[in-house]
Amino acid sequence: MRSRKRRRDLMWGLVFTSPAIIGLLWFTAYPVLASLYYSFTSYTMVGPPKWIGWANYADLLTDQVWWSSLWNTVYIVVWSVPLGIVAALGLALLLNMGVGGRSVYRTVFYLPTIVPAVASAVLWMYIFDPQYGLLNDALAKVGVAGPGWLSDPGWAKPALIVMSAWGVGNLMVIMLAGLQEVPATLQEQASTDGAGVLSRFRHVTLPYVSPHMLFALVTGLIGGFQFFTPVFVMTGGTGNPAGSTLVSGLYLYQNAFQYFKVGYASAIAWMLFALVAAITVATFRLVGRRVYYGGR
């Protein structure tokens, strides 16, 4: 009787979860496995795929555009991820100071994260406009001639990095949760022992926030290598000026949907996956062991 009841419960459980399971298999598992197969083929979406083995991966090793796009991606990640963590932690520290109206400030700082990525990119295009943009207008008022942010190869990537700090609201909430876990008794004891503000922040606050910073670092690295929508909107999918904003995700898109080299684009996707996986493992090995988990 008990065995039949378990089988019946399993059957009805599968019935009710079948839409989610089918969706996961069809829209996630199948495309992932298909892209792995296509990465070993020459496929243009017109005819059937032709097996060519490791040729796509070998071509990637000598593709200078691919290496340039990877360099642009790494450059943006190296600068934007630490900037986002520092900005989120700074905002969380301000909100954790007990000032009045914290809920209002928290809402204001979080709002940019719920703005669609396309809308944010269009907004920042107006901000970075060299003639009428708010940023250059503000610089002109203090006597500084602003550059042509998105039209100058030397300033296009810094502009994208500055824009990345716009959406740190999610990380701010996570950091704020970590700050609220710091025991007040430890802060009081450290203050009694003569520790200053910076010393308490370094030896008391940072250890308790370190797990949240590790989370922000790992998710930031993964998200950074998937950077696509803002640069696609701002450059019209070209990666200009002079290829300075051609990131790996955009190069993948160009190969798949402009040049119809689906096999080559799939190889790019799997190379990025392997690279991100290796960086993630290295991050946990090098940084994860230094994280403090409250004595656990």
Coordinates of C-alpha atoms in Angstrom, one line a residue:
M1 CA 0.0 0.0 0.0
R2 CA 2.8 2.4 0.9
S3 CA 4.7 1.5 -2.2
R4 CA 1.6 2.2 -4.4
K5 CA 1.0 5.5 -2.7
R6 CA 4.6 6.6 -3.4
R7 CA 4.3 5.6 -7.1
R8 CA 1.0 7.5 -7.4
D9 CA 2.5 10.6 -5.7
L10 CA 5.6 10.3 -8.0
M11 CA 3.3 10.1 -11.0
W12 CA 1.2 13.1 -10.1
G13 CA 4.3 15.0 -9.2
L14 CA 5.8 14.4 -12.6
V15 CA 2.5 15.3 -14.3
F16 CA 2.4 18.7 -12.5
T17 CA 6.1 19.4 -13.1
S18 CA 6.1 18.1 -16.7
P19 CA 5.7 21.6 -18.3
A20 CA 8.8 22.9 -16.5
I21 CA 10.7 19.7 -17.2
I22 CA 9.8 19.7 -20.9
G23 CA 10.7 23.4 -21.1
L24 CA 14.0 22.9 -19.4
L25 CA 14.9 20.0 -21.7
W26 CA 13.7 21.6 -24.9
F27 CA 14.8 25.3 -24.4
T28 CA 18.0 24.7 -22.3
A29 CA 19.4 21.2 -22.5
Y30 CA 18.8 20.6 -26.2
P31 CA 20.3 24.0 -27.3
V32 CA 23.4 23.4 -25.1
L33 CA 24.0 19.9 -26.5
A34 CA 23.2 21.1 -30.1
S35 CA 25.7 23.9 -29.8
L36 CA 28.3 21.4 -28.6
Y37 CA 27.7 19.3 -31.7
Y38 CA 27.6 22.3 -34.1
S39 CA 30.9 23.5 -32.7
F40 CA 32.5 20.6 -34.5
T41 CA 30.7 21.3 -37.8
S42 CA 30.5 23.8 -40.6
Y43 CA 26.9 24.9 -40.4
T44 CA 25.2 28.0 -41.9
M45 CA 21.5 27.3 -41.1
V46 CA 20.9 26.8 -44.9
G47 CA 22.1 23.2 -45.5
P48 CA 22.8 20.3 -43.2
P49 CA 25.8 20.6 -40.8
K50 CA 29.1 19.2 -42.1
W51 CA 31.4 17.5 -39.6
I52 CA 34.9 19.2 -39.6
G53 CA 36.2 18.1 -36.2
W54 CA 38.4 20.5 -34.3
A55 CA 38.8 22.9 -37.3
N56 CA 36.6 25.7 -35.7
Y57 CA 38.7 25.6 -32.5
A58 CA 41.9 25.6 -34.5
D59 CA 40.7 28.6 -36.5
L60 CA 39.9 30.5 -33.2
L61 CA 43.6 30.2 -32.1
T62 CA 44.7 32.1 -35.2
D63 CA 41.7 34.5 -35.4
Q64 CA 43.0 38.0 -34.4
V65 CA 39.5 39.4 -34.2
W66 CA 38.6 36.8 -31.6
W67 CA 41.7 37.6 -29.5
S68 CA 40.9 41.3 -29.8
S69 CA 37.3 40.7 -28.7
L70 CA 38.6 38.6 -25.8
W71 CA 41.0 41.3 -24.8
N72 CA 38.2 43.9 -24.8
T73 CA 36.1 41.6 -22.7
V74 CA 38.8 41.0 -20.2
Y75 CA 39.6 44.7 -20.0
I76 CA 36.0 45.5 -19.2
V77 CA 35.7 42.7 -16.6
V78 CA 39.0 43.6 -14.8
W79 CA 37.8 47.2 -14.3
S80 CA 34.0 46.9 -14.0
V81 CA 33.9 44.0 -11.5
P82 CA 36.0 45.6 -8.8
L83 CA 34.3 49.0 -9.4
G84 CA 30.9 47.4 -9.0
I85 CA 31.9 45.6 -5.7
V86 CA 33.5 48.8 -4.3
A87 CA 30.4 50.9 -5.3
A88 CA 28.0 48.4 -3.9
L89 CA 29.9 48.1 -0.6
G90 CA 30.2 51.9 -0.3
L91 CA 26.4 52.4 -0.8
A92 CA 25.7 49.5 1.7
L93 CA 27.9 51.2 4.3
L94 CA 26.1 54.5 3.9
L95 CA 22.7 52.7 4.2
N96 CA 23.9 50.9 7.3
M97 CA 24.8 54.0 9.2
G98 CA 21.3 54.4 10.7
V99 CA 20.4 57.6 8.9
G100 CA 16.8 58.6 8.4
G101 CA 14.9 57.6 5.3
R102 CA 17.0 54.5 4.6
S103 CA 14.1 52.8 2.8
V104 CA 13.8 55.8 0.4
Y105 CA 17.6 55.7 -0.4
R106 CA 17.5 52.0 -0.7
T107 CA 14.7 52.2 -3.3
V108 CA 16.5 55.0 -5.2
F109 CA 19.8 53.0 -5.4
Y110 CA 18.0 49.8 -6.4
L111 CA 15.8 51.3 -9.1
P112 CA 18.4 51.2 -11.9
T113 CA 18.6 47.4 -11.6
I114 CA 15.0 47.0 -12.6
V115 CA 15.3 49.2 -15.7
P116 CA 15.5 47.1 -18.8
A117 CA 19.0 46.8 -20.2
V118 CA 18.0 48.3 -23.6
A119 CA 16.4 51.3 -21.9
S120 CA 19.5 51.8 -19.8
A121 CA 21.8 51.6 -22.8
V122 CA 19.7 54.2 -24.7
L123 CA 19.7 56.5 -21.6
W124 CA 23.5 56.3 -21.4
M125 CA 23.8 57.0 -25.1
Y126 CA 22.3 60.4 -24.3
I127 CA 24.5 60.9 -21.2
F128 CA 27.6 60.1 -23.3
D129 CA 26.7 62.3 -26.2
P130 CA 29.7 64.5 -26.9
Q131 CA 27.7 67.6 -27.8
Y132 CA 24.5 67.5 -25.7
G133 CA 25.2 64.8 -23.2
L134 CA 24.8 65.4 -19.4
L135 CA 28.3 64.1 -18.6
N136 CA 30.2 66.4 -20.9
D137 CA 27.9 69.3 -19.9
A138 CA 28.8 68.8 -16.3
L139 CA 32.5 68.6 -17.2
A140 CA 32.3 71.8 -19.2
K141 CA 30.9 73.6 -16.1
V142 CA 34.2 72.9 -14.2
G143 CA 36.4 73.8 -17.2
V144 CA 37.1 70.3 -18.5
A145 CA 36.6 69.4 -22.2
G146 CA 34.8 66.1 -22.3
P147 CA 35.9 63.4 -24.8
G148 CA 33.8 61.8 -27.4
W149 CA 33.0 58.8 -25.2
L150 CA 31.5 56.4 -27.6
S151 CA 33.2 57.8 -30.7
D152 CA 36.7 57.7 -29.4
P153 CA 38.5 54.3 -29.3
G154 CA 40.4 55.4 -26.3
W155 CA 37.3 56.3 -24.3
A156 CA 34.7 53.8 -25.5
K157 CA 35.6 51.0 -23.1
P158 CA 36.0 53.3 -20.1
A159 CA 32.5 54.6 -20.9
L160 CA 31.1 51.1 -20.7
I161 CA 32.9 50.5 -17.4
V162 CA 31.4 53.7 -16.0
M163 CA 28.0 52.6 -17.2
S164 CA 28.4 49.2 -15.5
A165 CA 28.4 50.9 -12.1
W166 CA 24.8 52.0 -12.8
G167 CA 23.3 48.7 -11.9
V168 CA 24.9 47.8 -8.6
G169 CA 21.6 47.8 -6.7
N170 CA 21.5 44.0 -6.4
L171 CA 25.0 43.8 -5.0
M172 CA 24.2 46.7 -2.7
V173 CA 21.3 44.7 -1.1
I174 CA 23.5 41.7 -0.7
M175 CA 26.3 43.7 0.9
L176 CA 23.8 45.4 3.2
A177 CA 22.6 42.0 4.3
G178 CA 26.2 41.1 5.1
L179 CA 26.8 44.3 7.0
Q180 CA 23.8 43.6 9.2
E181 CA 25.2 40.2 10.1
V182 CA 28.3 41.8 11.8
P183 CA 27.8 41.4 15.6
A184 CA 27.5 44.8 17.3
T185 CA 29.3 43.3 20.3
L186 CA 32.4 42.8 18.2
Q187 CA 32.3 46.4 17.0
E188 CA 31.9 47.6 20.6
Q189 CA 34.7 45.4 21.9
A190 CA 37.1 46.6 19.1
S191 CA 36.2 50.2 19.8
T192 CA 36.8 49.7 23.6
D193 CA 40.2 48.2 22.8
G194 CA 41.2 51.3 20.9
A195 CA 40.5 50.2 17.3
G196 CA 39.8 53.1 15.0
V197 CA 37.1 53.2 12.2
L198 CA 39.4 51.9 9.5
S199 CA 40.8 49.2 11.8
R200 CA 37.3 48.0 12.8
F201 CA 36.3 48.0 9.1
R202 CA 39.4 45.9 8.1
H203 CA 39.4 43.4 11.0
V204 CA 35.7 43.1 11.9
T205 CA 33.5 44.2 9.1
L206 CA 35.4 42.9 6.1
P207 CA 35.7 39.3 7.4
Y208 CA 31.9 39.1 7.9
V209 CA 31.2 40.6 4.5
S210 CA 33.8 38.5 2.7
P211 CA 31.4 35.7 1.7
H212 CA 29.1 38.2 0.0
M213 CA 32.1 39.8 -1.7
L214 CA 33.1 36.4 -3.0
F215 CA 29.6 35.9 -4.4
A216 CA 29.8 39.3 -6.0
L217 CA 33.2 38.5 -7.5
V218 CA 32.1 35.2 -9.0
T219 CA 28.8 36.4 -10.4
G220 CA 30.5 39.5 -11.7
L221 CA 33.1 37.5 -13.6
I222 CA 30.5 35.2 -15.1
G223 CA 28.2 38.1 -16.0
G224 CA 31.1 40.2 -17.4
F225 CA 32.1 37.5 -19.9
Q226 CA 28.4 37.5 -21.1
F227 CA 28.5 41.3 -21.6
F228 CA 26.4 42.0 -24.7
T229 CA 23.2 44.1 -24.6
P230 CA 24.6 47.5 -23.8
V231 CA 27.4 47.4 -26.4
F232 CA 25.0 45.9 -29.0
V233 CA 22.5 48.8 -28.5
M234 CA 25.1 51.5 -28.3
T235 CA 27.1 50.5 -31.3
G236 CA 24.4 49.0 -33.4
G237 CA 26.1 45.6 -33.2
T238 CA 29.3 46.8 -34.9
G239 CA 31.7 47.0 -32.0
N240 CA 32.9 50.4 -33.2
P241 CA 34.7 52.7 -32.9
A242 CA 37.6 50.8 -34.5
G243 CA 36.6 47.5 -32.8
S244 CA 37.3 48.9 -29.4
T245 CA 33.9 47.7 -28.0
L246 CA 33.8 44.4 -29.9
V247 CA 33.4 42.0 -26.9
S248 CA 33.4 38.3 -27.2
G249 CA 29.6 38.0 -26.9
L250 CA 29.1 40.5 -29.7
Y251 CA 31.6 38.7 -31.9
L252 CA 29.7 35.4 -31.2
Y253 CA 26.5 37.2 -32.3
Q254 CA 28.1 38.5 -35.5
N255 CA 29.3 35.1 -36.5
A256 CA 26.0 33.4 -35.8
F257 CA 23.4 35.9 -37.1
Q258 CA 25.4 38.2 -39.5
Y259 CA 27.9 35.8 -41.1
F260 CA 25.7 32.7 -40.5
K261 CA 28.7 30.8 -39.3
V262 CA 26.8 28.9 -36.6
G263 CA 29.5 26.2 -36.1
Y264 CA 32.1 28.8 -35.5
A265 CA 29.9 30.8 -33.2
S266 CA 29.2 27.6 -31.2
A267 CA 32.9 27.1 -30.9
I268 CA 33.3 30.6 -29.5
A269 CA 30.5 29.9 -27.0
W270 CA 32.2 26.8 -25.7
M271 CA 35.6 28.5 -25.6
L272 CA 34.0 31.2 -23.4
F273 CA 32.4 28.5 -21.3
A274 CA 35.7 26.8 -20.7
L275 CA 37.4 30.1 -19.9
V276 CA 34.8 31.2 -17.4
A277 CA 34.7 27.8 -15.8
A278 CA 38.5 27.8 -15.4
I279 CA 38.4 31.4 -14.0
T280 CA 35.6 30.5 -11.6
V281 CA 37.5 27.4 -10.2
A282 CA 40.7 29.5 -9.9
T283 CA 38.7 32.2 -8.0
F284 CA 37.4 29.7 -5.5
R285 CA 40.8 28.1 -5.1
L286 CA 42.7 31.4 -4.6
V287 CA 40.1 33.6 -3.0
G288 CA 37.6 31.2 -1.5
R289 CA 40.0 29.8 1.1
R290 CA 40.5 33.3 2.5
V291 CA 36.7 33.9 3.1
Y292 CA 35.5 34.0 6.7
Y293 CA 32.3 32.0 7.4
G294 CA 31.7 33.1 11.0
G295 CA 33.6 30.3 12.6
R296 CA 31.9 27.5 10.5

